[in-house]
Structure formats: C-alpha cells, structure tokens
C-alpha cells in the first residue's frame, strides 16, 4: 500500500478537499459576521464562534476520509486526455467534400 501524498494536479476527492479549508473558513466567518450585523437575536459572535470550529472539524474529517479513487501521486503525469471510447465513424460524408461530376 502506497502512502498518500497530496497532488495539486490530481482530481480525486481527497486532493480536492485539501484546498478548500481557507475558503470554507472565510465563508463561514463572513456568514457569522453578517448574521451578527443583521441584528438577529442570539447571533452575536460571542455565541456563534463554535460553529467555526465545527466547520473546520468537518472539513478536516472530509480531508482525511475522502476517497482516493483515481489518485495520482506527485510526479506522475496524468494522461493527456480523458480515456473515452471513440465512437465508430458512421457518417463520413459530412467530413468529406462531395464532388458531383456530370457527364453529358
Ligand atoms: Zn488525488
């Protein structure tokens, strides 16, 4: 079993969750400050700051437990294009120029 190492160029779920921590922290903090500014009862930051800790914990849990299916270790290059089956060329007339020759 290979040890997981984060790769910024990888598209697996664990690598994606590695980069969301600061964004989630700022969004959550902004929402909490906005709710306080709106003057809703019980929404002052003295009481709501533990929500930030809960959100950080959820993100950390996602980072540790997310799937590594399709993970690429750093230094391993991805295929240049997604491997998809190529459909058979059934209509070749659209790509070729039809030349009509009349013999009179
Ligand atoms: Zn990955």
GROMACS .gro file of C-alpha atoms in nm, residues 1 4-5 16 23 26 29-30 42 47 49 51 53 63 65 69 74 87 90-91 93 101-103:
model
   24
    1UNK     CA    1   0.000   0.000   0.000
    4UNK     CA    2  -0.098   0.911   0.023
    5UNK     CA    3   0.072   1.235  -0.084
   16UNK     CA    4  -0.988   1.837  -0.394
   23UNK     CA    5  -1.229   2.921   0.164
   26UNK     CA    6  -1.370   3.267   0.537
   29UNK     CA    7  -1.678   3.358   0.932
   30UNK     CA    8  -1.835   3.600   0.686
   42UNK     CA    9  -2.871   3.526   1.957
   47UNK     CA   10  -2.210   3.281   2.097
   49UNK     CA   11  -1.783   3.119   1.715
   51UNK     CA   12  -1.977   2.698   1.463
   53UNK     CA   13  -1.471   2.510   1.496
   63UNK     CA   14  -0.984   1.565   0.402
   65UNK     CA   15  -1.163   1.021   0.485
   69UNK     CA   16  -1.004   0.657  -0.619
   74UNK     CA   17   0.300   1.372  -0.724
   87UNK     CA   18  -1.740   0.618  -3.144
   90UNK     CA   19  -2.054   0.611  -3.925
   91UNK     CA   20  -2.110   0.932  -4.116
   93UNK     CA   21  -1.986   1.212  -4.580
  101UNK     CA   22  -1.936   1.507  -6.175
  102UNK     CA   23  -2.180   1.513  -6.463
  103UNK     CA   24  -2.102   1.353  -6.794
   0.00000   0.00000   0.00000
